[in-house]
XYZ file of C-alpha atoms in Angstrom:
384
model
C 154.168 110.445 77.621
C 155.452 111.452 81.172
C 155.267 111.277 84.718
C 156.015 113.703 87.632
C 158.970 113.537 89.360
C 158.334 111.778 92.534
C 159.636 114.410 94.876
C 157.406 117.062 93.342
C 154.422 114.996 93.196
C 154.360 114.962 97.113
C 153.974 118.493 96.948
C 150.399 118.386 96.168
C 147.690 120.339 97.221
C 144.112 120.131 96.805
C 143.629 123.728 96.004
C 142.988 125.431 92.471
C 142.959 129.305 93.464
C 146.269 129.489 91.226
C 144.830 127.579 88.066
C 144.046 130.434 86.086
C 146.707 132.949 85.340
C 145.820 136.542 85.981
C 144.070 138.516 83.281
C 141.570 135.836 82.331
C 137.768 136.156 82.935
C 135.138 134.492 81.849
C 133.530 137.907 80.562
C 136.302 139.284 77.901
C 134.042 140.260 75.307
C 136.789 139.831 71.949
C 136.431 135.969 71.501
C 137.970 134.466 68.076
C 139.237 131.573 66.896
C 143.107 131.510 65.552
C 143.905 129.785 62.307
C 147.637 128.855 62.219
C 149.139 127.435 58.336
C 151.433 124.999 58.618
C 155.337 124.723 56.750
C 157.056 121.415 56.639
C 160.454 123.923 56.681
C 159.971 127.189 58.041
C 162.654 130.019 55.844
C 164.599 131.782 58.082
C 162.933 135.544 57.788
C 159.436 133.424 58.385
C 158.015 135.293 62.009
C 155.140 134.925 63.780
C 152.530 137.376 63.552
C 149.240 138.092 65.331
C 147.564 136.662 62.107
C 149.832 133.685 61.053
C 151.637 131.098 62.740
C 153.585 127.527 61.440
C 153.761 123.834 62.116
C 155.751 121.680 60.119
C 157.289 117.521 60.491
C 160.258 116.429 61.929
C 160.939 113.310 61.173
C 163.922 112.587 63.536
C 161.482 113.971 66.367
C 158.370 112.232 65.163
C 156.328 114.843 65.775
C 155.486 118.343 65.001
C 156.885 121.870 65.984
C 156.259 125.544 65.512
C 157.731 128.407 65.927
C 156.414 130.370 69.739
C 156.731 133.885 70.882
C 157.442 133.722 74.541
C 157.265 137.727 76.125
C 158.624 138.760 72.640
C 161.032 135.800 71.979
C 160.788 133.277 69.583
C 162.050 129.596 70.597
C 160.533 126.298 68.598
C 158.623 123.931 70.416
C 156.997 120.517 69.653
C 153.012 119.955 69.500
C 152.247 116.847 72.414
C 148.772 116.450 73.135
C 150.090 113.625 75.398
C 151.633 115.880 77.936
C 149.973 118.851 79.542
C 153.453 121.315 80.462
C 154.513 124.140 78.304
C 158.086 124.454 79.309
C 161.153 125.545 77.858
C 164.636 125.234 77.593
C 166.190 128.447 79.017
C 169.167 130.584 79.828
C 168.368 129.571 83.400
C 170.500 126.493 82.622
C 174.230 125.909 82.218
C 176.019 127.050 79.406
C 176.503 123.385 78.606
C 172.909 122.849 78.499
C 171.893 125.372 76.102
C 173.826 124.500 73.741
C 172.371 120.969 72.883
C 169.295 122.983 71.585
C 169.833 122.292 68.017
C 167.269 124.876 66.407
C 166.708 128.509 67.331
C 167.030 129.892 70.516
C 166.136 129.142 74.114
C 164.456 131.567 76.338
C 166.011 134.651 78.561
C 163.052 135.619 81.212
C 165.600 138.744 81.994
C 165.226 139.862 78.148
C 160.945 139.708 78.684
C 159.631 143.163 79.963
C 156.286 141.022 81.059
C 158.310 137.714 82.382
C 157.587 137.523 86.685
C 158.569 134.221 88.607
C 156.168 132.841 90.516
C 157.466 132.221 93.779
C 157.727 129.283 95.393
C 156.342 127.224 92.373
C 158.809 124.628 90.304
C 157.860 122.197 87.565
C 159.392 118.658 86.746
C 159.157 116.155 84.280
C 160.722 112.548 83.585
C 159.876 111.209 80.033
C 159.554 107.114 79.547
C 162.835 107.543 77.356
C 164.746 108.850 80.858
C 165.015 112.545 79.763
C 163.497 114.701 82.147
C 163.325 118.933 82.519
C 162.831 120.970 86.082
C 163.279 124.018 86.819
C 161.005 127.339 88.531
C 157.562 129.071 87.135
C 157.142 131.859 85.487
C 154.607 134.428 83.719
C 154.890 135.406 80.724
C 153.008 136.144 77.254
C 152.617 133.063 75.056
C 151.433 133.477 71.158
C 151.057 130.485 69.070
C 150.579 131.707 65.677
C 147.810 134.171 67.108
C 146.871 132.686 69.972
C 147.651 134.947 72.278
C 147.799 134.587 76.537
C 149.135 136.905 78.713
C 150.655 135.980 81.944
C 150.436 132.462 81.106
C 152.189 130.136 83.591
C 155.056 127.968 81.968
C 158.091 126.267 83.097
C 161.445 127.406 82.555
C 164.254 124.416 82.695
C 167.517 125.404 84.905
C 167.979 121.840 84.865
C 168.094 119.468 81.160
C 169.026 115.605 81.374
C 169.018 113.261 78.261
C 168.444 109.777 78.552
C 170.699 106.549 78.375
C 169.820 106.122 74.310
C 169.857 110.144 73.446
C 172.611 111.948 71.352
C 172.102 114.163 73.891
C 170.551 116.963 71.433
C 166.826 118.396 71.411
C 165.356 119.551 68.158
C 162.951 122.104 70.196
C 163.494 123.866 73.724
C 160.519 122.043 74.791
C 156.866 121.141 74.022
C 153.275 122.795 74.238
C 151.535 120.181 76.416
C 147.706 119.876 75.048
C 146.609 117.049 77.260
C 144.765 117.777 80.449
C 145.193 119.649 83.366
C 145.531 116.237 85.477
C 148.832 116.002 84.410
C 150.044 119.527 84.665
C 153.551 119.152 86.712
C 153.992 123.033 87.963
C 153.731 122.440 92.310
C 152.086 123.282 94.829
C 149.374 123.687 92.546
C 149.006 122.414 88.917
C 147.949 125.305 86.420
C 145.740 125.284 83.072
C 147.412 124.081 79.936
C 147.219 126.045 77.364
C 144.506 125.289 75.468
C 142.755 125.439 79.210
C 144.207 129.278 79.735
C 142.955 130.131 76.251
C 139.443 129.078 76.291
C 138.126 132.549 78.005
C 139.672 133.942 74.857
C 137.790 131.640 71.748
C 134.563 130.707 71.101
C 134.842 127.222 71.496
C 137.086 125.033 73.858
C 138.315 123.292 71.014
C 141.534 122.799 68.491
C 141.769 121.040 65.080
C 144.430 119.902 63.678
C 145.368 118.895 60.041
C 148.923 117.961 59.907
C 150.865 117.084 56.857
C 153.977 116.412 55.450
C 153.873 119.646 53.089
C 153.207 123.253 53.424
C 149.326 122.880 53.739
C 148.799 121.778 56.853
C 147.645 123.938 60.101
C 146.731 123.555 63.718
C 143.358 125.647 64.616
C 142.504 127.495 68.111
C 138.676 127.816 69.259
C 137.063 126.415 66.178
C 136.440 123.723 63.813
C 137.018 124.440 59.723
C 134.321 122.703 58.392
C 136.630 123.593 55.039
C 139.550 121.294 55.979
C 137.821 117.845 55.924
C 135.403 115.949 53.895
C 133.028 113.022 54.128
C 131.515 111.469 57.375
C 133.174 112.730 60.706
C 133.672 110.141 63.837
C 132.928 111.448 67.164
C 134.525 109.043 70.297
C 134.592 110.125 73.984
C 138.208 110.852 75.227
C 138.791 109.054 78.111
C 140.784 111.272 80.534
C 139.202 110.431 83.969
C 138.945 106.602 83.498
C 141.529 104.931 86.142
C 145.348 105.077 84.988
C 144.129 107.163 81.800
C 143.408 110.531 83.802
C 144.686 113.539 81.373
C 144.897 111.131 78.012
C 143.250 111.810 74.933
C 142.243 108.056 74.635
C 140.019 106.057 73.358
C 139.008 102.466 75.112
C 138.439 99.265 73.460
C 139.667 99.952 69.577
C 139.602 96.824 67.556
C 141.479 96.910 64.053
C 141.111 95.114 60.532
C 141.435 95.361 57.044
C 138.665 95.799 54.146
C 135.931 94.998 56.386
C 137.055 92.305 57.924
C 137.725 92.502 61.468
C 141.189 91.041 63.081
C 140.732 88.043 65.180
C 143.034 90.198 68.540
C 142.076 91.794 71.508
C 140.640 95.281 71.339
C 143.605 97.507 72.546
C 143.053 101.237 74.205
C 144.768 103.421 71.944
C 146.669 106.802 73.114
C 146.284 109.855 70.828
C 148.995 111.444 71.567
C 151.020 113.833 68.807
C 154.279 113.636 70.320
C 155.154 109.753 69.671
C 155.835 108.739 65.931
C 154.772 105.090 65.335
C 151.502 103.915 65.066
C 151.656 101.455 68.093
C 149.636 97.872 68.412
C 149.679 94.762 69.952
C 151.663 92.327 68.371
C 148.555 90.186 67.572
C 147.380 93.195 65.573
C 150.172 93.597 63.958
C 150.639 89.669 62.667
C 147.141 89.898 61.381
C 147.958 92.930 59.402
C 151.345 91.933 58.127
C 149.908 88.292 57.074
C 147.415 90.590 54.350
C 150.881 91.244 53.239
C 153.003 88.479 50.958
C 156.528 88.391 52.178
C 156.309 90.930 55.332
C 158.542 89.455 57.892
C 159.374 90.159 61.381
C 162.497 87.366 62.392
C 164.746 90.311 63.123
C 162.132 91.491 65.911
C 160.476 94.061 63.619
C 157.979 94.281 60.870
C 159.715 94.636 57.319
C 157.582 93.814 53.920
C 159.065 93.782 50.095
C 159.486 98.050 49.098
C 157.044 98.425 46.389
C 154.220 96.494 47.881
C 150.762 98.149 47.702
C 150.089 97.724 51.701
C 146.531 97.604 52.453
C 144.531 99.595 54.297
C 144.065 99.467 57.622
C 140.949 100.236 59.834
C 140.229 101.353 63.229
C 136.784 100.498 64.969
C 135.756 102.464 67.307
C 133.868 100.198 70.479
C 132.035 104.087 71.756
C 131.102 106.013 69.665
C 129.449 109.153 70.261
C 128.244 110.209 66.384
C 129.134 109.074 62.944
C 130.800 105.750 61.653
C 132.426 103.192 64.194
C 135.392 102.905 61.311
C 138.080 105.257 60.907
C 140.405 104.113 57.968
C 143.227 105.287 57.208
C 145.566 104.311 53.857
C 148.284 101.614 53.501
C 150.533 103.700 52.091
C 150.817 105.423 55.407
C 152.385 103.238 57.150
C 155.343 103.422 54.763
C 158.589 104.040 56.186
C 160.716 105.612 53.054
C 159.728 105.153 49.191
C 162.632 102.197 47.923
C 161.047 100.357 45.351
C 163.532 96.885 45.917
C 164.827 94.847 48.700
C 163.489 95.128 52.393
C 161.288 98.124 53.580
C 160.495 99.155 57.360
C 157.114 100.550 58.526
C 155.453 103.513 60.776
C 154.041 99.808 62.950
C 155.849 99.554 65.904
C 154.831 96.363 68.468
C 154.059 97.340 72.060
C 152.141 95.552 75.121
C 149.947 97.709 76.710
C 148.703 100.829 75.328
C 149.012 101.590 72.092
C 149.225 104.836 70.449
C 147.631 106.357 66.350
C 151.196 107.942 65.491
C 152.284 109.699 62.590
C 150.279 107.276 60.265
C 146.667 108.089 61.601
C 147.291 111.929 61.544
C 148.326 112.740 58.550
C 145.382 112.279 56.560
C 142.795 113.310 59.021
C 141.177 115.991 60.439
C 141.108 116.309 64.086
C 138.903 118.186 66.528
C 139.889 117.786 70.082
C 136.916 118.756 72.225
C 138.188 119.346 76.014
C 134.706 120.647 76.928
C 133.033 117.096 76.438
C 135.593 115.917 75.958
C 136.032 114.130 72.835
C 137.679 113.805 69.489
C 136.258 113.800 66.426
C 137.884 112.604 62.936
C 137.455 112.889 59.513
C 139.342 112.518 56.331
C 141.432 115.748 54.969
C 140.888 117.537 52.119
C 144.000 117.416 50.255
């Protein structure tokens, strides 16, 4: 999750001419979806190709990242589908700066023989956890496993800050937003994300994504693989324009239970965003959950339960639903947090007010399609 920096967010205009980087039209003719296999650890000779790409867990990062080719050069960047920036840590800033990039190598626009800045155009960012990124624009090809743009309009950080509870390292040089455009940062004028800039290029304004914790997994470009899921799929409307949700893949209203009984707690709007770990509730959720559960405690502020305890499952109702079942379940086991087998085990629940978000437990045994046409997401249970 982010927000703009204040003093960039007064540069706003109501124009759009610059929203689509040069070279795209709506009539190129070679339109085909990208199918990217995923590694939990990428081997060090592992490149990407026209034809292949990789996404693989992090665990410390809570997320996902893969490996991107930015005008030639590779740098690893995290999968967020709650931000809508593709940005990158860069020789732009100090020496000091680059070097808290803990894996691979940040990016050189001088090195790029199709890098151009954009003049007079700057992004900025401040995460909720006080980091933040700024820096100019600039052009450049971007290929994600296949998924190829040219002149695609990214930020480049001169400037990196941490916040107050950092180590003051980065696992990635940055993310690939997949939100909405809404949120786009890059002033005077925010540009198309890249899922937006690619969708003159596939056949469908879509991505699906099957993340895993082994070397099976993939993220898709332009099309749905009917192959990589099983059973009844769950359509819900995304709501990005609703008010204080604009850009969000979210879904209003989602009520929770257990074995087909519903919790007694408010229905909670629930984030779907890729880049935050924990599968977030409301603590009324949670206490109906954990009270399925013999001996799960929270006294030191946090949800524990006995390691070795078959948790059970937990469901998601859906209040809107567009096609297929109103429940989405996913497995106890998910929301594991290590395999012990005695004392006190933590989970993948975390306790929020507000929002809450799917995490780490909801994605890694289903199917996603993310529809930004419609737009909507659509869910169904993995195949292995």
């Amino acid at each position: 999750m982010v927000v703009l920096l204040p003093g960039l967010a007064s540069l706003l205009l109501a124009a759009n001419a610059a929203a689509m980087p040069r070279g795209l039209n709506h009539g190129q003719s070679a339109k085909r979806g990208v199918r990217a296999p995923a590694h939990r650890y990428i081997p060090s000779n592992n490149h990407v190709s026209r034809d292949t790409g990789a996404v693989f867990h992090i665990w410390n990062g809570g997320g996902w990242i893969l490996p991107v080719l930015i005008g030639g050069q590779q740098v690893f960047l995290n999968i967020d589908t709650g931000s809508s920036d593709l940005w990158t840590a860069s020789t732009l800033m100090p020496t000091d700066q680059q070097s808290t990039v803990t894996r691979g190598s940040v990016y050189n626009p001088t090195n790029s023989s199709t890098s151009q800045e954009v003049e007079g155009y700057t992004f900025g960012l401040a995460y909720v956890d006080g980091s933040g990124a700024s820096g100019p624009v600039y052009r450049d090809t971007v290929n994600i496993g296949g998924a190829i743009i040219p002149d695609f309009p990214l930020g480049v950080c001169d400037d990196l800050k941490y916040g107050p509870g950092s180590d003051g390292t980065r696992d990635t040089a940055g993310p690939v937003g997949l939100g909405f455009g809404e949120m786009n940062s890059i002033r005077p004028n925010p540009q198309c994300t890249f899922m937006e800039c690619l969708e003159p290029y596939v056949p469908e304004p879509i991505f699906g994504t099957a993340f895993k914790l082994n070397n099976t997994g993939f993220i898709n470009f332009g099309y749905s693989d009917s192959e990589a899921y099983s059973g009844s799929i769950t359509e819900v409307p995304a709501a990005n324009t609703s008010s204080g949700n604009e850009g969000q893949w979210m879904s209003l209203g989602v009520r929770f239970g257990s074995g087909g009984d519903v919790f007694d707690a408010e229905p909670l709007d629930m984030d779907f965003d890729t880049g935050t770990a924990s599968l977030s509730v409301s603590s009324d959720i949670a206490a109906a959950y954990w009270a399925l559960v013999e001996g799960a405690d929270d006294s030191d502020g946090y949800w524990q339960y006995p390691c070795g305890t078959e948790l059970p499952d937990l469901d998601f109702l859906f209040s809107d639903v567009t096609s297929g079942p109103t429940t989405v379940t996913i497995p106890g086991q998910n929301l594991k947090n290590g395999d012990a087998t005695s004392g006190m085990c933590s989970t993948w629940m975390n306790v929020v007010d507000g929002r809450g978000n799917a995490g780490v437990p909801f994605y890694i045994t289903k199917y996603i399609i993310w529809n930004q046409a419609k737009p909507s997401m659509s869910f169904a249970d993995q195949v292995n």
